[in-house]
Amino acid sequence: MSGRTVWFPGHMAKGERKLGELLEKLDLVIEVRDSRAPLSTSSPLIGGIAKLKPVVLVLSKKDLADPARTAIWINELEGKAWAFDMRKDSLTPLRKSLTRFSPPHRELRLAVVGIPNVGKSMFLNSLVGKSRAKVGGIPGVTRDVNWYKVGNFLAVDSPGILDPRAEPGVHRVLSWLGCAKAEVVGGYEAAALEFVGFLKARGLWGAVGEKWGIEDINEPPDETLSRVGRRLGCLVAGGAVNMDLAGKRLLESFASGKLGAVTLELPGEPLWMPKEN
């Protein structure tokens, strides 16, 4: 597919260039993904990064995911990933583990990467803690990159970066988690209808719909979304449902965790698969 079809603002392109400049100065990269979709929320840059630097995987928003399914993911990743509820869990064990990457002659230098809204900033805040201190640039590194020092390591944040070459379907499913903008790739109604259809197909609607008392019955996704709209008062003149508003309310509520702890994918079961021609 040629041309840009997804949201990819200038700061993402700039951030991608900066990260490329940073890599040779780093000892380690920490990638943050959403525990509800550990495969689909992978950074498009991580494949190239992993060829050059060690990568530690952090699954954020553990509290918004199904604990049993998170355990399956941790087992699948063979001890190479950590899962956290950033609001409650201590990162001390992770900090101690990171010391094995420290060079003997200086502090450990690491970057935190990930796609938008997976929890990078909250993770960085938890990692460096209240004692963090913003420090000056590192020789040979772009000056306007912000480094933070805590203990014996330096950490740098990076902007959320999506893949501008990915098909729109990828970005629509990421909009379910708040990682992409639904209005740019077809609108909230289209994204929400796909979301409802996906949940029904995988037997997950019951866990989501029960929060609003909307039972899982055998009906098309548009009828279910219409019931959501009526339940939330998303009505226009004449009593019709504003489906776009209903879709927006549904997706925003799910992304923020208001609809309970639900994991959308398991190993080998990605959220989105290309349609066969």
PDB file of C-alpha atoms in Angstrom:
ATOM      1  CA  MET A   1       0.000   0.000   0.000  1.00  0.00           C
ATOM      2  CA  SER A   2       1.533   3.280  -1.054  1.00  0.00           C
ATOM      3  CA  GLY A   3       1.117   6.706   0.489  1.00  0.00           C
ATOM      4  CA  ARG A   4       0.422   7.719   4.060  1.00  0.00           C
ATOM      5  CA  THR A   5      -2.948   6.514   5.257  1.00  0.00           C
ATOM      6  CA  VAL A   6      -2.530   6.804   9.019  1.00  0.00           C
ATOM      7  CA  TRP A   7      -1.813   9.391  11.686  1.00  0.00           C
ATOM      8  CA  PHE A   8       1.928  10.037  11.755  1.00  0.00           C
ATOM      9  CA  PRO A   9       2.595  13.603  12.956  1.00  0.00           C
ATOM     10  CA  GLY A  10       5.948  15.313  12.585  1.00  0.00           C
ATOM     11  CA  HIS A  11       7.077  14.677  16.146  1.00  0.00           C
ATOM     12  CA  MET A  12       6.985  10.918  15.480  1.00  0.00           C
ATOM     13  CA  ALA A  13       9.240  11.201  12.448  1.00  0.00           C
ATOM     14  CA  LYS A  14      11.557  13.473  14.410  1.00  0.00           C
ATOM     15  CA  GLY A  15      11.559  11.064  17.343  1.00  0.00           C
ATOM     16  CA  GLU A  16      12.422   8.158  15.045  1.00  0.00           C
ATOM     17  CA  ARG A  17      15.455  10.048  13.720  1.00  0.00           C
ATOM     18  CA  LYS A  18      16.577  10.953  17.236  1.00  0.00           C
ATOM     19  CA  LEU A  19      16.283   7.382  18.434  1.00  0.00           C
ATOM     20  CA  GLY A  20      18.493   6.284  15.540  1.00  0.00           C
ATOM     21  CA  GLU A  21      21.098   8.816  16.625  1.00  0.00           C
ATOM     22  CA  LEU A  22      20.862   7.654  20.237  1.00  0.00           C
ATOM     23  CA  LEU A  23      21.292   3.942  19.686  1.00  0.00           C
ATOM     24  CA  GLU A  24      25.065   3.821  19.496  1.00  0.00           C
ATOM     25  CA  LYS A  25      25.274   5.630  22.851  1.00  0.00           C
ATOM     26  CA  LEU A  26      22.846   3.285  24.607  1.00  0.00           C
ATOM     27  CA  ASP A  27      23.497   0.088  26.528  1.00  0.00           C
ATOM     28  CA  LEU A  28      19.888  -1.057  26.685  1.00  0.00           C
ATOM     29  CA  VAL A  29      16.397  -0.375  25.343  1.00  0.00           C
ATOM     30  CA  ILE A  30      13.226  -0.973  27.341  1.00  0.00           C
ATOM     31  CA  GLU A  31      10.128  -1.486  25.209  1.00  0.00           C
ATOM     32  CA  VAL A  32       6.729  -0.875  26.813  1.00  0.00           C
ATOM     33  CA  ARG A  33       3.639  -2.651  25.486  1.00  0.00           C
ATOM     34  CA  ASP A  34       0.031  -2.872  26.671  1.00  0.00           C
ATOM     35  CA  SER A  35      -0.660  -6.078  28.620  1.00  0.00           C
ATOM     36  CA  ARG A  36      -4.042  -6.379  26.900  1.00  0.00           C
ATOM     37  CA  ALA A  37      -2.407  -6.800  23.484  1.00  0.00           C
ATOM     38  CA  PRO A  38       1.301  -7.611  23.875  1.00  0.00           C
ATOM     39  CA  LEU A  39       1.739  -8.591  20.231  1.00  0.00           C
ATOM     40  CA  SER A  40      -0.228  -5.850  18.505  1.00  0.00           C
ATOM     41  CA  THR A  41       1.236  -3.034  20.622  1.00  0.00           C
ATOM     42  CA  SER A  42       4.810  -3.895  19.704  1.00  0.00           C
ATOM     43  CA  SER A  43       6.846  -0.948  18.414  1.00  0.00           C
ATOM     44  CA  PRO A  44       7.493  -1.038  14.658  1.00  0.00           C
ATOM     45  CA  LEU A  45      11.102  -0.112  15.454  1.00  0.00           C
ATOM     46  CA  ILE A  46      11.870  -2.918  17.855  1.00  0.00           C
ATOM     47  CA  GLY A  47      12.976  -5.481  15.271  1.00  0.00           C
ATOM     48  CA  GLY A  48      15.769  -3.242  14.055  1.00  0.00           C
ATOM     49  CA  ILE A  49      16.683  -2.124  17.570  1.00  0.00           C
ATOM     50  CA  ALA A  50      16.954  -5.710  18.846  1.00  0.00           C
ATOM     51  CA  LYS A  51      19.639  -6.415  16.238  1.00  0.00           C
ATOM     52  CA  LEU A  52      21.799  -3.693  17.750  1.00  0.00           C
ATOM     53  CA  LYS A  53      21.018  -3.507  21.470  1.00  0.00           C
ATOM     54  CA  PRO A  54      19.609  -5.714  24.252  1.00  0.00           C
ATOM     55  CA  VAL A  55      15.868  -5.175  24.706  1.00  0.00           C
ATOM     56  CA  VAL A  56      13.896  -5.659  27.921  1.00  0.00           C
ATOM     57  CA  LEU A  57      10.125  -5.937  27.479  1.00  0.00           C
ATOM     58  CA  VAL A  58       7.708  -4.364  29.955  1.00  0.00           C
ATOM     59  CA  LEU A  59       3.980  -5.094  29.828  1.00  0.00           C
ATOM     60  CA  SER A  60       2.164  -2.110  31.294  1.00  0.00           C
ATOM     61  CA  LYS A  61      -1.441  -1.775  32.514  1.00  0.00           C
ATOM     62  CA  LYS A  62      -1.353  -5.221  34.087  1.00  0.00           C
ATOM     63  CA  ASP A  63      -4.354  -4.199  36.172  1.00  0.00           C
ATOM     64  CA  LEU A  64      -6.430  -3.782  32.988  1.00  0.00           C
ATOM     65  CA  ALA A  65      -5.608  -7.254  31.663  1.00  0.00           C
ATOM     66  CA  ASP A  66      -6.837 -10.755  32.523  1.00  0.00           C
ATOM     67  CA  PRO A  67      -4.298 -12.071  35.094  1.00  0.00           C
ATOM     68  CA  ALA A  68      -4.452 -15.635  33.748  1.00  0.00           C
ATOM     69  CA  ARG A  69      -3.759 -14.441  30.216  1.00  0.00           C
ATOM     70  CA  THR A  70      -0.925 -12.195  31.379  1.00  0.00           C
ATOM     71  CA  ALA A  71       0.648 -15.276  32.995  1.00  0.00           C
ATOM     72  CA  ILE A  72       0.397 -17.080  29.639  1.00  0.00           C
ATOM     73  CA  TRP A  73       2.220 -14.197  27.957  1.00  0.00           C
ATOM     74  CA  ILE A  74       4.970 -14.092  30.572  1.00  0.00           C
ATOM     75  CA  ASN A  75       5.485 -17.826  30.150  1.00  0.00           C
ATOM     76  CA  GLU A  76       5.475 -17.496  26.356  1.00  0.00           C
ATOM     77  CA  LEU A  77       8.128 -14.783  26.546  1.00  0.00           C
ATOM     78  CA  GLU A  78      10.312 -17.136  28.602  1.00  0.00           C
ATOM     79  CA  GLY A  79      11.153 -14.795  31.436  1.00  0.00           C
ATOM     80  CA  LYS A  80      12.204 -11.965  29.105  1.00  0.00           C
ATOM     81  CA  ALA A  81       9.285  -9.724  30.081  1.00  0.00           C
ATOM     82  CA  TRP A  82       8.004  -7.967  33.182  1.00  0.00           C
ATOM     83  CA  ALA A  83       4.369  -7.042  33.839  1.00  0.00           C
ATOM     84  CA  PHE A  84       3.442  -4.102  36.066  1.00  0.00           C
ATOM     85  CA  ASP A  85       0.594  -2.043  37.422  1.00  0.00           C
ATOM     86  CA  MET A  86       2.508   1.241  37.418  1.00  0.00           C
ATOM     87  CA  ARG A  87       0.253   2.743  40.066  1.00  0.00           C
ATOM     88  CA  LYS A  88       0.968   0.037  42.654  1.00  0.00           C
ATOM     89  CA  ASP A  89       3.869  -2.257  41.795  1.00  0.00           C
ATOM     90  CA  SER A  90       7.431  -1.603  42.854  1.00  0.00           C
ATOM     91  CA  LEU A  91      10.010  -1.530  40.066  1.00  0.00           C
ATOM     92  CA  THR A  92      12.874  -2.298  42.445  1.00  0.00           C
ATOM     93  CA  PRO A  93      13.308  -5.900  41.185  1.00  0.00           C
ATOM     94  CA  LEU A  94      13.525  -4.621  37.611  1.00  0.00           C
ATOM     95  CA  ARG A  95      16.058  -1.937  38.554  1.00  0.00           C
ATOM     96  CA  LYS A  96      18.236  -4.583  40.183  1.00  0.00           C
ATOM     97  CA  SER A  97      17.943  -6.816  37.119  1.00  0.00           C
ATOM     98  CA  LEU A  98      19.047  -3.988  34.823  1.00  0.00           C
ATOM     99  CA  THR A  99      22.403  -3.698  36.586  1.00  0.00           C
ATOM    100  CA  ARG A 100      23.659  -6.712  34.630  1.00  0.00           C
ATOM    101  CA  PHE A 101      23.746  -4.496  31.538  1.00  0.00           C
ATOM    102  CA  SER A 102      25.868  -1.813  33.208  1.00  0.00           C
ATOM    103  CA  PRO A 103      29.328  -1.233  31.712  1.00  0.00           C
ATOM    104  CA  PRO A 104      32.172  -1.270  34.259  1.00  0.00           C
ATOM    105  CA  HIS A 105      33.481   2.205  33.413  1.00  0.00           C
ATOM    106  CA  ARG A 106      30.333   4.392  33.567  1.00  0.00           C
ATOM    107  CA  GLU A 107      26.611   4.585  34.294  1.00  0.00           C
ATOM    108  CA  LEU A 108      24.017   2.469  32.458  1.00  0.00           C
ATOM    109  CA  ARG A 109      22.328   4.340  29.604  1.00  0.00           C
ATOM    110  CA  LEU A 110      18.868   3.235  28.500  1.00  0.00           C
ATOM    111  CA  ALA A 111      15.935   4.443  26.415  1.00  0.00           C
ATOM    112  CA  VAL A 112      12.233   3.753  26.883  1.00  0.00           C
ATOM    113  CA  VAL A 113      10.361   3.151  23.609  1.00  0.00           C
ATOM    114  CA  GLY A 114       6.860   2.153  22.565  1.00  0.00           C
ATOM    115  CA  ILE A 115       3.863   3.186  20.501  1.00  0.00           C
ATOM    116  CA  PRO A 116       1.572   5.991  21.767  1.00  0.00           C
ATOM    117  CA  ASN A 117      -0.375   5.582  25.012  1.00  0.00           C
ATOM    118  CA  VAL A 118       1.021   2.244  26.157  1.00  0.00           C
ATOM    119  CA  GLY A 119       2.280   3.843  29.381  1.00  0.00           C
ATOM    120  CA  LYS A 120       5.859   4.874  28.551  1.00  0.00           C
ATOM    121  CA  SER A 121       5.820   8.092  30.559  1.00  0.00           C
ATOM    122  CA  MET A 122       4.217   6.476  33.593  1.00  0.00           C
ATOM    123  CA  PHE A 123       6.769   3.678  33.408  1.00  0.00           C
ATOM    124  CA  LEU A 124       9.671   6.132  33.155  1.00  0.00           C
ATOM    125  CA  ASN A 125       8.322   8.097  36.109  1.00  0.00           C
ATOM    126  CA  SER A 126       8.073   4.889  38.145  1.00  0.00           C
ATOM    127  CA  LEU A 127      11.506   3.702  37.058  1.00  0.00           C
ATOM    128  CA  VAL A 128      13.417   6.841  37.953  1.00  0.00           C
ATOM    129  CA  GLY A 129      11.174   7.837  40.864  1.00  0.00           C
ATOM    130  CA  LYS A 130      10.766  11.177  42.567  1.00  0.00           C
ATOM    131  CA  SER A 131      14.527  11.496  42.998  1.00  0.00           C
ATOM    132  CA  ARG A 132      15.108  11.814  39.270  1.00  0.00           C
ATOM    133  CA  ALA A 133      17.256  14.688  38.091  1.00  0.00           C
ATOM    134  CA  LYS A 134      17.252  16.080  34.573  1.00  0.00           C
ATOM    135  CA  VAL A 135      20.839  16.221  33.335  1.00  0.00           C
ATOM    136  CA  GLY A 136      22.706  17.715  30.400  1.00  0.00           C
ATOM    137  CA  GLY A 137      23.394  16.138  27.060  1.00  0.00           C
ATOM    138  CA  ILE A 138      25.629  13.192  26.322  1.00  0.00           C
ATOM    139  CA  PRO A 139      28.535  13.933  23.945  1.00  0.00           C
ATOM    140  CA  GLY A 140      27.602  13.072  20.381  1.00  0.00           C
ATOM    141  CA  VAL A 141      23.864  12.920  21.092  1.00  0.00           C
ATOM    142  CA  THR A 142      21.168  15.358  19.925  1.00  0.00           C
ATOM    143  CA  ARG A 143      21.054  18.189  22.469  1.00  0.00           C
ATOM    144  CA  ASP A 144      17.303  18.460  22.897  1.00  0.00           C
ATOM    145  CA  VAL A 145      16.888  14.883  24.103  1.00  0.00           C
ATOM    146  CA  ASN A 146      15.986  14.782  27.815  1.00  0.00           C
ATOM    147  CA  TRP A 147      18.078  12.529  30.020  1.00  0.00           C
ATOM    148  CA  TYR A 148      17.186  11.686  33.611  1.00  0.00           C
ATOM    149  CA  LYS A 149      19.661  10.426  36.152  1.00  0.00           C
ATOM    150  CA  VAL A 150      18.822   8.209  39.084  1.00  0.00           C
ATOM    151  CA  GLY A 151      21.300   6.069  40.977  1.00  0.00           C
ATOM    152  CA  ASN A 152      23.801   4.569  38.584  1.00  0.00           C
ATOM    153  CA  PHE A 153      21.891   4.935  35.325  1.00  0.00           C
ATOM    154  CA  LEU A 154      20.686   7.523  32.826  1.00  0.00           C
ATOM    155  CA  ALA A 155      17.282   7.129  31.166  1.00  0.00           C
ATOM    156  CA  VAL A 156      15.830   8.885  28.139  1.00  0.00           C
ATOM    157  CA  ASP A 157      12.217   8.945  26.962  1.00  0.00           C
ATOM    158  CA  SER A 158      11.093   8.827  23.332  1.00  0.00           C
ATOM    159  CA  PRO A 159       7.852   9.861  21.604  1.00  0.00           C
ATOM    160  CA  GLY A 160       5.301   7.212  20.724  1.00  0.00           C
ATOM    161  CA  ILE A 161       5.954   6.042  17.180  1.00  0.00           C
ATOM    162  CA  LEU A 162       3.512   4.224  14.907  1.00  0.00           C
ATOM    163  CA  ASP A 163       4.309   2.580  11.595  1.00  0.00           C
ATOM    164  CA  PRO A 164       3.113   4.940   8.808  1.00  0.00           C
ATOM    165  CA  ARG A 165       3.371   2.073   6.319  1.00  0.00           C
ATOM    166  CA  ALA A 166       1.018  -0.230   8.213  1.00  0.00           C
ATOM    167  CA  GLU A 167      -2.379  -0.954   6.714  1.00  0.00           C
ATOM    168  CA  PRO A 168      -5.281   1.066   8.172  1.00  0.00           C
ATOM    169  CA  GLY A 169      -6.730  -2.090   9.746  1.00  0.00           C
ATOM    170  CA  VAL A 170      -3.759  -2.290  12.083  1.00  0.00           C
ATOM    171  CA  HIS A 171      -4.373   1.239  13.289  1.00  0.00           C
ATOM    172  CA  ARG A 172      -8.095   0.698  13.704  1.00  0.00           C
ATOM    173  CA  VAL A 173      -7.507  -2.138  16.149  1.00  0.00           C
ATOM    174  CA  LEU A 174      -4.893  -0.039  17.959  1.00  0.00           C
ATOM    175  CA  SER A 175      -7.587   2.628  18.356  1.00  0.00           C
ATOM    176  CA  TRP A 176      -9.472   0.184  20.592  1.00  0.00           C
ATOM    177  CA  LEU A 177      -6.653   0.637  23.110  1.00  0.00           C
ATOM    178  CA  GLY A 178      -6.245   4.369  22.579  1.00  0.00           C
ATOM    179  CA  CYS A 179      -2.932   3.878  20.755  1.00  0.00           C
ATOM    180  CA  ALA A 180      -4.145   5.324  17.441  1.00  0.00           C
ATOM    181  CA  LYS A 181      -6.749   7.912  16.446  1.00  0.00           C
ATOM    182  CA  ALA A 182      -9.959   6.268  15.228  1.00  0.00           C
ATOM    183  CA  GLU A 183     -11.124   9.437  13.514  1.00  0.00           C
ATOM    184  CA  VAL A 184      -8.146   9.280  11.154  1.00  0.00           C
ATOM    185  CA  VAL A 185      -8.683   5.686  10.013  1.00  0.00           C
ATOM    186  CA  GLY A 186     -12.403   5.445   9.332  1.00  0.00           C
ATOM    187  CA  GLY A 187     -14.090   7.008  12.353  1.00  0.00           C
ATOM    188  CA  TYR A 188     -15.298   5.821  15.742  1.00  0.00           C
ATOM    189  CA  GLU A 189     -18.353   3.995  14.460  1.00  0.00           C
ATOM    190  CA  ALA A 190     -16.331   1.808  12.075  1.00  0.00           C
ATOM    191  CA  ALA A 191     -13.680   1.079  14.707  1.00  0.00           C
ATOM    192  CA  ALA A 192     -16.274   0.302  17.367  1.00  0.00           C
ATOM    193  CA  LEU A 193     -18.217  -2.031  15.080  1.00  0.00           C
ATOM    194  CA  GLU A 194     -15.038  -3.977  14.397  1.00  0.00           C
ATOM    195  CA  PHE A 195     -14.324  -3.996  18.137  1.00  0.00           C
ATOM    196  CA  VAL A 196     -17.762  -5.350  19.035  1.00  0.00           C
ATOM    197  CA  GLY A 197     -17.546  -7.975  16.285  1.00  0.00           C
ATOM    198  CA  PHE A 198     -14.111  -9.031  17.490  1.00  0.00           C
ATOM    199  CA  LEU A 199     -15.250  -9.367  21.111  1.00  0.00           C
ATOM    200  CA  LYS A 200     -18.270 -11.420  20.100  1.00  0.00           C
ATOM    201  CA  ALA A 201     -16.207 -13.702  17.866  1.00  0.00           C
ATOM    202  CA  ARG A 202     -13.754 -14.421  20.690  1.00  0.00           C
ATOM    203  CA  GLY A 203     -16.349 -14.762  23.428  1.00  0.00           C
ATOM    204  CA  LEU A 204     -15.260 -11.588  25.226  1.00  0.00           C
ATOM    205  CA  TRP A 205     -18.300  -9.339  24.875  1.00  0.00           C
ATOM    206  CA  GLY A 206     -19.913 -10.711  28.023  1.00  0.00           C
ATOM    207  CA  ALA A 207     -16.980  -9.516  30.150  1.00  0.00           C
ATOM    208  CA  VAL A 208     -17.150  -6.026  28.642  1.00  0.00           C
ATOM    209  CA  GLY A 209     -20.885  -5.511  28.184  1.00  0.00           C
ATOM    210  CA  GLU A 210     -21.847  -6.593  31.694  1.00  0.00           C
ATOM    211  CA  LYS A 211     -20.372  -3.375  33.110  1.00  0.00           C
ATOM    212  CA  TRP A 212     -23.216  -1.495  31.407  1.00  0.00           C
ATOM    213  CA  GLY A 213     -25.774  -4.286  31.715  1.00  0.00           C
ATOM    214  CA  ILE A 214     -25.701  -5.023  28.001  1.00  0.00           C
ATOM    215  CA  GLU A 215     -25.954  -8.779  27.673  1.00  0.00           C
ATOM    216  CA  ASP A 216     -24.364 -10.815  24.925  1.00  0.00           C
ATOM    217  CA  ILE A 217     -27.078 -11.938  22.547  1.00  0.00           C
ATOM    218  CA  ASN A 218     -26.958 -13.242  18.996  1.00  0.00           C
ATOM    219  CA  GLU A 219     -27.230 -10.066  16.949  1.00  0.00           C
ATOM    220  CA  PRO A 220     -25.111  -8.071  14.458  1.00  0.00           C
ATOM    221  CA  PRO A 221     -22.478  -5.695  15.919  1.00  0.00           C
ATOM    222  CA  ASP A 222     -24.422  -2.609  14.791  1.00  0.00           C
ATOM    223  CA  GLU A 223     -27.415  -3.643  16.890  1.00  0.00           C
ATOM    224  CA  THR A 224     -25.190  -4.176  19.919  1.00  0.00           C
ATOM    225  CA  LEU A 225     -23.529  -0.779  19.412  1.00  0.00           C
ATOM    226  CA  SER A 226     -26.981   0.765  19.083  1.00  0.00           C
ATOM    227  CA  ARG A 227     -27.901  -0.725  22.472  1.00  0.00           C
ATOM    228  CA  VAL A 228     -24.700   0.765  23.892  1.00  0.00           C
ATOM    229  CA  GLY A 229     -25.667   4.156  22.485  1.00  0.00           C
ATOM    230  CA  ARG A 230     -29.127   4.009  24.002  1.00  0.00           C
ATOM    231  CA  ARG A 231     -27.714   2.907  27.344  1.00  0.00           C
ATOM    232  CA  LEU A 232     -25.332   5.895  27.338  1.00  0.00           C
ATOM    233  CA  GLY A 233     -27.835   8.417  26.015  1.00  0.00           C
ATOM    234  CA  CYS A 234     -26.076   8.981  22.686  1.00  0.00           C
ATOM    235  CA  LEU A 235     -29.256  10.106  20.973  1.00  0.00           C
ATOM    236  CA  VAL A 236     -30.138  12.695  18.356  1.00  0.00           C
ATOM    237  CA  ALA A 237     -33.426  14.321  17.376  1.00  0.00           C
ATOM    238  CA  GLY A 238     -36.145  11.741  16.891  1.00  0.00           C
ATOM    239  CA  GLY A 239     -34.530   9.246  19.268  1.00  0.00           C
ATOM    240  CA  ALA A 240     -32.026   7.790  16.811  1.00  0.00           C
ATOM    241  CA  VAL A 241     -28.658   6.696  18.120  1.00  0.00           C
ATOM    242  CA  ASN A 242     -25.565   8.743  17.256  1.00  0.00           C
ATOM    243  CA  MET A 243     -23.462   5.710  16.359  1.00  0.00           C
ATOM    244  CA  ASP A 244     -20.210   7.640  16.064  1.00  0.00           C
ATOM    245  CA  LEU A 245     -20.616   9.061  19.564  1.00  0.00           C
ATOM    246  CA  ALA A 246     -21.615   5.641  20.904  1.00  0.00           C
ATOM    247  CA  GLY A 247     -18.494   4.173  19.323  1.00  0.00           C
ATOM    248  CA  LYS A 248     -16.317   6.887  20.821  1.00  0.00           C
ATOM    249  CA  ARG A 249     -17.747   6.369  24.314  1.00  0.00           C
ATOM    250  CA  LEU A 250     -17.322   2.613  24.037  1.00  0.00           C
ATOM    251  CA  LEU A 251     -13.704   2.730  22.845  1.00  0.00           C
ATOM    252  CA  GLU A 252     -12.650   5.419  25.301  1.00  0.00           C
ATOM    253  CA  SER A 253     -14.211   3.513  28.187  1.00  0.00           C
ATOM    254  CA  PHE A 254     -12.462   0.292  27.213  1.00  0.00           C
ATOM    255  CA  ALA A 255      -9.097   1.962  26.620  1.00  0.00           C
ATOM    256  CA  SER A 256      -9.192   3.591  30.063  1.00  0.00           C
ATOM    257  CA  GLY A 257     -10.108   0.340  31.823  1.00  0.00           C
ATOM    258  CA  LYS A 258     -13.640   1.342  32.836  1.00  0.00           C
ATOM    259  CA  LEU A 259     -15.040  -1.850  31.288  1.00  0.00           C
ATOM    260  CA  GLY A 260     -12.951  -4.248  33.321  1.00  0.00           C
ATOM    261  CA  ALA A 261      -9.828  -6.359  32.951  1.00  0.00           C
ATOM    262  CA  VAL A 262      -9.844  -7.941  29.493  1.00  0.00           C
ATOM    263  CA  THR A 263      -6.961  -9.311  27.408  1.00  0.00           C
ATOM    264  CA  LEU A 264      -7.652  -9.127  23.687  1.00  0.00           C
ATOM    265  CA  GLU A 265      -5.037 -11.497  22.305  1.00  0.00           C
ATOM    266  CA  LEU A 266      -3.048 -14.586  23.186  1.00  0.00           C
ATOM    267  CA  PRO A 267       0.215 -15.822  21.623  1.00  0.00           C
ATOM    268  CA  GLY A 268      -0.486 -16.724  18.007  1.00  0.00           C
ATOM    269  CA  GLU A 269      -3.815 -14.862  18.005  1.00  0.00           C
ATOM    270  CA  PRO A 270      -3.142 -11.268  16.903  1.00  0.00           C
ATOM    271  CA  LEU A 271      -5.884  -8.672  16.969  1.00  0.00           C
ATOM    272  CA  TRP A 272      -5.769  -8.080  13.239  1.00  0.00           C
ATOM    273  CA  MET A 273      -5.034 -10.326  10.294  1.00  0.00           C
ATOM    274  CA  PRO A 274      -4.814  -9.148   6.683  1.00  0.00           C
ATOM    275  CA  LYS A 275      -7.908 -10.087   4.702  1.00  0.00           C
ATOM    276  CA  GLU A 276      -7.301 -12.655   1.980  1.00  0.00           C
ATOM    277  CA  ASN A 277      -7.880 -11.429  -1.584  1.00  0.00           C
TER     278      ASN A 277
END
